[in-house]
């Protein structure tokens, strides 16, 4: 008879189970970092921005609905965003950890996420905030505009996205801070160094 022994739990966010959230202003590099972390850890990265852009590229019904919001640097309505996340989560096995990237972005989304995860026997176990000064973000977004031709990287739209983040997404940080889930990480430096800082924050 074969005896099955489950892997011992290690301490910290990583070993305790539960899903993770990477937050940060536009241009801070959270998408790149979330991708690297998810790859090395076998987590599933769920980037709402990426999913929206993919729908726009494929000209789906959802893509047509959300295009104007993305082009203007405005947030897609909460109900549309939450529906999308709910759909994605249904296809993810409960044993696989999800790294949310760019979601939740409003307090209403954070509340909806808590409810959704609870229904599925999941929970948010840790939140990392990647930070950089506004000048640096503005410079990075402007150069990405040249390189990638994203419609939401024009100067006015960049300024709008940074303002929207301050108004609507900063309160989400407080929402999670009240539960002691937040770690702040410096997003300025070499890409690999930042990945290492994030990994450390998630493991501690
Ligand atoms: P960035 O963080 O650089 O703005 P993202 O790829 O995360 O890039 O998001 C791009 C755009 O997609 C946002 O400006 C917004 O229009 C839309 N979007 C992404 N995630 C959400 C969300 N959780 N709620 C509302 N809109 C979203």
mmCIF file of C-alpha atoms and ligand atoms in Angstrom:
data_model
loop_
_atom_site.group_PDB
_atom_site.id
_atom_site.type_symbol
_atom_site.label_atom_id
_atom_site.label_comp_id
_atom_site.label_asym_id
_atom_site.label_seq_id
_atom_site.Cartn_x
_atom_site.Cartn_y
_atom_site.Cartn_z
ATOM 1 C CA UNK A 1 0.000 0.000 0.000
ATOM 2 C CA UNK A 2 1.350 3.391 -0.927
ATOM 3 C CA UNK A 3 1.160 6.031 1.703
ATOM 4 C CA UNK A 4 0.559 9.540 0.448
ATOM 5 C CA UNK A 5 2.167 12.280 2.380
ATOM 6 C CA UNK A 6 1.208 15.840 1.553
ATOM 7 C CA UNK A 7 3.992 18.388 1.210
ATOM 8 C CA UNK A 8 4.761 20.234 4.436
ATOM 9 C CA UNK A 9 3.525 23.792 4.601
ATOM 10 C CA UNK A 10 6.226 26.389 4.730
ATOM 11 C CA UNK A 11 5.684 29.646 6.552
ATOM 12 C CA UNK A 12 4.551 32.855 4.930
ATOM 13 C CA UNK A 13 2.198 33.752 2.147
ATOM 14 C CA UNK A 14 3.617 31.228 -0.277
ATOM 15 C CA UNK A 15 3.172 28.155 1.771
ATOM 16 C CA UNK A 16 -0.009 29.150 3.542
ATOM 17 C CA UNK A 17 -2.140 28.807 0.426
ATOM 18 C CA UNK A 18 -4.380 31.498 -0.847
ATOM 19 C CA UNK A 19 -4.201 33.876 -3.728
ATOM 20 C CA UNK A 20 -2.021 36.926 -4.229
ATOM 21 C CA UNK A 21 -2.535 40.420 -5.559
ATOM 22 C CA UNK A 22 0.067 42.645 -7.197
ATOM 23 C CA UNK A 23 -0.935 46.292 -7.232
ATOM 24 C CA UNK A 24 0.773 49.420 -8.408
ATOM 25 C CA UNK A 25 0.305 52.488 -10.583
ATOM 26 C CA UNK A 26 0.368 52.322 -14.389
ATOM 27 C CA UNK A 27 3.926 51.993 -15.650
ATOM 28 C CA UNK A 28 5.376 50.543 -12.467
ATOM 29 C CA UNK A 29 6.056 47.215 -14.176
ATOM 30 C CA UNK A 30 3.618 45.046 -12.280
ATOM 31 C CA UNK A 31 2.658 43.117 -15.422
ATOM 32 C CA UNK A 32 6.250 42.160 -16.181
ATOM 33 C CA UNK A 33 6.932 41.266 -12.575
ATOM 34 C CA UNK A 34 3.705 39.321 -12.118
ATOM 35 C CA UNK A 35 4.569 37.284 -15.193
ATOM 36 C CA UNK A 36 8.057 36.457 -13.908
ATOM 37 C CA UNK A 37 6.783 35.511 -10.444
ATOM 38 C CA UNK A 38 3.940 33.380 -11.764
ATOM 39 C CA UNK A 39 6.266 31.556 -14.132
ATOM 40 C CA UNK A 40 8.854 30.657 -11.535
ATOM 41 C CA UNK A 41 6.247 29.622 -8.963
ATOM 42 C CA UNK A 42 3.672 27.832 -11.118
ATOM 43 C CA UNK A 43 0.957 30.321 -10.227
ATOM 44 C CA UNK A 44 -1.596 31.523 -12.738
ATOM 45 C CA UNK A 45 -1.289 35.216 -13.532
ATOM 46 C CA UNK A 46 -4.646 36.860 -14.106
ATOM 47 C CA UNK A 47 -4.144 40.275 -15.687
ATOM 48 C CA UNK A 48 -7.480 41.957 -16.414
ATOM 49 C CA UNK A 49 -5.725 44.555 -18.619
ATOM 50 C CA UNK A 50 -4.126 41.801 -20.728
ATOM 51 C CA UNK A 51 -7.419 39.965 -21.066
ATOM 52 C CA UNK A 52 -9.185 43.174 -22.151
ATOM 53 C CA UNK A 53 -6.451 43.973 -24.697
ATOM 54 C CA UNK A 54 -6.664 40.443 -26.047
ATOM 55 C CA UNK A 55 -10.419 40.795 -26.562
ATOM 56 C CA UNK A 56 -9.902 44.123 -28.317
ATOM 57 C CA UNK A 57 -7.303 42.568 -30.653
ATOM 58 C CA UNK A 58 -9.663 39.695 -31.463
ATOM 59 C CA UNK A 59 -12.578 42.128 -31.879
ATOM 60 C CA UNK A 60 -14.891 40.121 -29.676
ATOM 61 C CA UNK A 61 -18.148 41.460 -28.276
ATOM 62 C CA UNK A 62 -16.425 42.171 -24.946
ATOM 63 C CA UNK A 63 -13.542 43.823 -26.815
ATOM 64 C CA UNK A 64 -15.956 46.230 -28.506
ATOM 65 C CA UNK A 65 -17.583 47.032 -25.162
ATOM 66 C CA UNK A 66 -14.357 47.888 -23.372
ATOM 67 C CA UNK A 67 -12.256 49.536 -26.079
ATOM 68 C CA UNK A 68 -13.337 53.137 -25.388
ATOM 69 C CA UNK A 69 -12.530 52.808 -21.690
ATOM 70 C CA UNK A 70 -9.035 51.501 -22.366
ATOM 71 C CA UNK A 71 -8.370 54.106 -25.056
ATOM 72 C CA UNK A 72 -9.260 56.879 -22.607
ATOM 73 C CA UNK A 73 -7.407 55.419 -19.657
ATOM 74 C CA UNK A 74 -10.709 55.041 -17.802
ATOM 75 C CA UNK A 75 -11.662 51.991 -15.797
ATOM 76 C CA UNK A 76 -13.926 49.404 -17.310
ATOM 77 C CA UNK A 77 -17.171 49.226 -15.253
ATOM 78 C CA UNK A 78 -16.916 47.009 -12.187
ATOM 79 C CA UNK A 79 -19.662 44.588 -13.231
ATOM 80 C CA UNK A 80 -17.959 43.845 -16.567
ATOM 81 C CA UNK A 81 -14.586 43.372 -14.893
ATOM 82 C CA UNK A 82 -15.922 41.197 -12.086
ATOM 83 C CA UNK A 83 -17.858 38.981 -14.541
ATOM 84 C CA UNK A 84 -14.659 38.423 -16.468
ATOM 85 C CA UNK A 85 -12.719 37.482 -13.348
ATOM 86 C CA UNK A 86 -15.504 35.146 -12.194
ATOM 87 C CA UNK A 87 -15.400 33.327 -15.554
ATOM 88 C CA UNK A 88 -11.635 32.940 -15.450
ATOM 89 C CA UNK A 89 -11.618 31.705 -11.878
ATOM 90 C CA UNK A 90 -14.083 28.944 -12.715
ATOM 91 C CA UNK A 91 -11.524 27.313 -14.994
ATOM 92 C CA UNK A 92 -8.708 27.388 -12.420
ATOM 93 C CA UNK A 93 -8.253 24.357 -10.141
ATOM 94 C CA UNK A 94 -8.639 25.180 -6.454
ATOM 95 C CA UNK A 95 -5.117 23.920 -5.738
ATOM 96 C CA UNK A 96 -3.547 26.414 -8.160
ATOM 97 C CA UNK A 97 -2.722 29.812 -6.766
ATOM 98 C CA UNK A 98 -3.765 32.885 -8.678
ATOM 99 C CA UNK A 99 -1.692 36.033 -8.899
ATOM 100 C CA UNK A 100 -4.085 38.884 -9.656
ATOM 101 C CA UNK A 101 -2.444 41.644 -11.662
ATOM 102 C CA UNK A 102 -4.335 44.903 -12.175
ATOM 103 C CA UNK A 103 -7.348 43.622 -10.260
ATOM 104 C CA UNK A 104 -8.957 44.659 -7.968
ATOM 105 C CA UNK A 105 -8.685 48.332 -8.889
ATOM 106 C CA UNK A 106 -11.672 49.714 -6.968
ATOM 107 C CA UNK A 107 -12.985 48.989 -3.484
ATOM 108 C CA UNK A 108 -16.155 47.533 -5.057
ATOM 109 C CA UNK A 109 -13.981 45.096 -7.023
ATOM 110 C CA UNK A 110 -12.038 44.161 -3.889
ATOM 111 C CA UNK A 111 -15.296 43.403 -2.065
ATOM 112 C CA UNK A 112 -16.606 41.421 -5.021
ATOM 113 C CA UNK A 113 -13.341 39.471 -5.175
ATOM 114 C CA UNK A 114 -13.623 38.532 -1.498
ATOM 115 C CA UNK A 115 -17.128 37.214 -2.080
ATOM 116 C CA UNK A 116 -16.163 35.330 -5.233
ATOM 117 C CA UNK A 117 -13.144 33.711 -3.633
ATOM 118 C CA UNK A 118 -15.097 32.761 -0.518
ATOM 119 C CA UNK A 119 -17.722 31.007 -2.673
ATOM 120 C CA UNK A 120 -14.914 29.000 -4.235
ATOM 121 C CA UNK A 121 -13.161 28.209 -0.976
ATOM 122 C CA UNK A 122 -10.322 30.584 -1.831
ATOM 123 C CA UNK A 123 -9.035 33.786 -0.233
ATOM 124 C CA UNK A 124 -6.564 36.626 -0.699
ATOM 125 C CA UNK A 125 -3.477 35.730 1.313
ATOM 126 C CA UNK A 126 -1.162 38.593 0.430
ATOM 127 C CA UNK A 127 -0.973 41.893 -1.417
ATOM 128 C CA UNK A 128 2.182 43.511 -2.727
ATOM 129 C CA UNK A 129 2.272 47.129 -3.837
ATOM 130 C CA UNK A 130 4.956 47.983 -6.345
ATOM 131 C CA UNK A 131 5.864 51.651 -6.009
ATOM 132 C CA UNK A 132 7.712 54.317 -7.988
ATOM 133 C CA UNK A 133 7.654 58.134 -8.055
ATOM 134 C CA UNK A 134 5.130 59.746 -10.424
ATOM 135 C CA UNK A 135 7.876 61.392 -12.553
ATOM 136 C CA UNK A 136 9.468 58.026 -13.155
ATOM 137 C CA UNK A 137 6.116 56.452 -14.074
ATOM 138 C CA UNK A 138 5.335 59.254 -16.466
ATOM 139 C CA UNK A 139 8.707 58.870 -18.194
ATOM 140 C CA UNK A 140 8.358 55.108 -18.477
ATOM 141 C CA UNK A 141 4.821 55.285 -19.880
ATOM 142 C CA UNK A 142 5.885 57.886 -22.411
ATOM 143 C CA UNK A 143 8.690 55.702 -23.713
ATOM 144 C CA UNK A 144 6.427 52.641 -23.776
ATOM 145 C CA UNK A 145 4.064 54.710 -25.928
ATOM 146 C CA UNK A 146 6.813 55.017 -28.549
ATOM 147 C CA UNK A 147 7.790 51.366 -28.349
ATOM 148 C CA UNK A 148 4.422 49.610 -28.182
ATOM 149 C CA UNK A 149 2.002 52.137 -29.687
ATOM 150 C CA UNK A 150 -0.569 51.483 -26.982
ATOM 151 C CA UNK A 151 -3.544 53.816 -27.450
ATOM 152 C CA UNK A 152 -3.599 54.506 -23.709
ATOM 153 C CA UNK A 153 0.002 55.751 -23.589
ATOM 154 C CA UNK A 154 -0.537 59.251 -25.039
ATOM 155 C CA UNK A 155 0.374 62.185 -22.703
ATOM 156 C CA UNK A 156 -3.185 63.181 -21.717
ATOM 157 C CA UNK A 157 -4.255 59.603 -21.260
ATOM 158 C CA UNK A 158 -1.143 58.840 -19.191
ATOM 159 C CA UNK A 159 -1.908 61.747 -16.846
ATOM 160 C CA UNK A 160 -5.515 60.567 -16.619
ATOM 161 C CA UNK A 161 -4.507 56.991 -15.777
ATOM 162 C CA UNK A 162 -2.217 58.174 -12.986
ATOM 163 C CA UNK A 163 -5.004 60.371 -11.559
ATOM 164 C CA UNK A 164 -7.579 57.588 -11.774
ATOM 165 C CA UNK A 165 -5.169 55.307 -9.928
ATOM 166 C CA UNK A 166 -4.768 57.840 -7.115
ATOM 167 C CA UNK A 167 -8.499 58.404 -6.776
ATOM 168 C CA UNK A 168 -9.890 54.920 -7.214
ATOM 169 C CA UNK A 169 -7.163 52.410 -6.539
ATOM 170 C CA UNK A 170 -5.293 53.881 -3.555
ATOM 171 C CA UNK A 171 -8.356 53.218 -1.368
ATOM 172 C CA UNK A 172 -7.999 49.521 -2.250
ATOM 173 C CA UNK A 173 -4.575 49.566 -0.593
ATOM 174 C CA UNK A 174 -6.182 50.817 2.635
ATOM 175 C CA UNK A 175 -8.849 48.135 2.306
ATOM 176 C CA UNK A 176 -6.180 45.437 2.400
ATOM 177 C CA UNK A 177 -3.959 47.305 4.872
ATOM 178 C CA UNK A 178 -6.755 47.154 7.413
ATOM 179 C CA UNK A 179 -6.437 43.388 7.206
ATOM 180 C CA UNK A 180 -2.658 43.439 7.558
ATOM 181 C CA UNK A 181 -2.099 41.919 4.114
ATOM 182 C CA UNK A 182 0.005 44.625 2.468
ATOM 183 C CA UNK A 183 3.743 44.698 1.705
ATOM 184 C CA UNK A 184 5.256 47.641 -0.155
ATOM 185 C CA UNK A 185 8.077 47.051 -2.603
ATOM 186 C CA UNK A 186 10.349 49.567 -4.312
ATOM 187 C CA UNK A 187 9.761 49.311 -8.056
ATOM 188 C CA UNK A 188 12.848 51.267 -9.099
ATOM 189 C CA UNK A 189 15.962 49.348 -10.063
ATOM 190 C CA UNK A 190 16.985 46.386 -12.159
ATOM 191 C CA UNK A 191 14.192 44.091 -13.259
ATOM 192 C CA UNK A 192 15.695 40.980 -11.610
ATOM 193 C CA UNK A 193 16.342 42.856 -8.372
ATOM 194 C CA UNK A 194 12.722 43.930 -8.234
ATOM 195 C CA UNK A 195 11.564 40.362 -8.860
ATOM 196 C CA UNK A 196 13.764 39.254 -5.949
ATOM 197 C CA UNK A 197 12.296 41.955 -3.685
ATOM 198 C CA UNK A 198 8.770 40.879 -4.574
ATOM 199 C CA UNK A 199 9.581 37.215 -4.006
ATOM 200 C CA UNK A 200 10.991 38.062 -0.602
ATOM 201 C CA UNK A 201 7.933 40.149 0.300
ATOM 202 C CA UNK A 202 5.627 37.311 -0.677
ATOM 203 C CA UNK A 203 7.627 34.729 1.252
ATOM 204 C CA UNK A 204 7.967 36.686 4.489
HETATM 205 P P1 LIG B 1 -1.635 49.637 -16.542
HETATM 206 O O1 LIG B 1 -1.493 49.130 -15.142
HETATM 207 O O2 LIG B 1 -0.330 49.966 -17.165
HETATM 208 O O3 LIG B 1 -2.644 50.723 -16.669
HETATM 209 P P2 LIG B 1 -3.233 47.323 -17.303
HETATM 210 O O4 LIG B 1 -2.914 46.365 -18.393
HETATM 211 O O5 LIG B 1 -3.287 46.775 -15.936
HETATM 212 O O6 LIG B 1 -2.165 48.468 -17.477
HETATM 213 O O7 LIG B 1 -4.643 48.016 -17.602
HETATM 214 C C1 LIG B 1 -4.919 48.697 -18.818
HETATM 215 C C2 LIG B 1 -6.338 49.255 -18.835
HETATM 216 O O8 LIG B 1 -7.290 48.169 -18.758
HETATM 217 C C3 LIG B 1 -6.732 50.168 -17.679
HETATM 218 O O9 LIG B 1 -6.324 51.502 -17.898
HETATM 219 C C4 LIG B 1 -8.259 50.014 -17.684
HETATM 220 O O10 LIG B 1 -8.856 50.751 -18.728
HETATM 221 C C5 LIG B 1 -8.450 48.544 -18.013
HETATM 222 N N1 LIG B 1 -8.499 47.712 -16.783
HETATM 223 C C6 LIG B 1 -7.597 46.747 -16.444
HETATM 224 N N2 LIG B 1 -7.930 46.171 -15.270
HETATM 225 C C7 LIG B 1 -9.052 46.792 -14.845
HETATM 226 C C8 LIG B 1 -9.870 46.692 -13.687
HETATM 227 N N3 LIG B 1 -9.576 45.817 -12.712
HETATM 228 N N4 LIG B 1 -10.955 47.498 -13.591
HETATM 229 C C9 LIG B 1 -11.256 48.369 -14.546
HETATM 230 N N5 LIG B 1 -10.527 48.543 -15.653
HETATM 231 C C10 LIG B 1 -9.432 47.781 -15.815
#
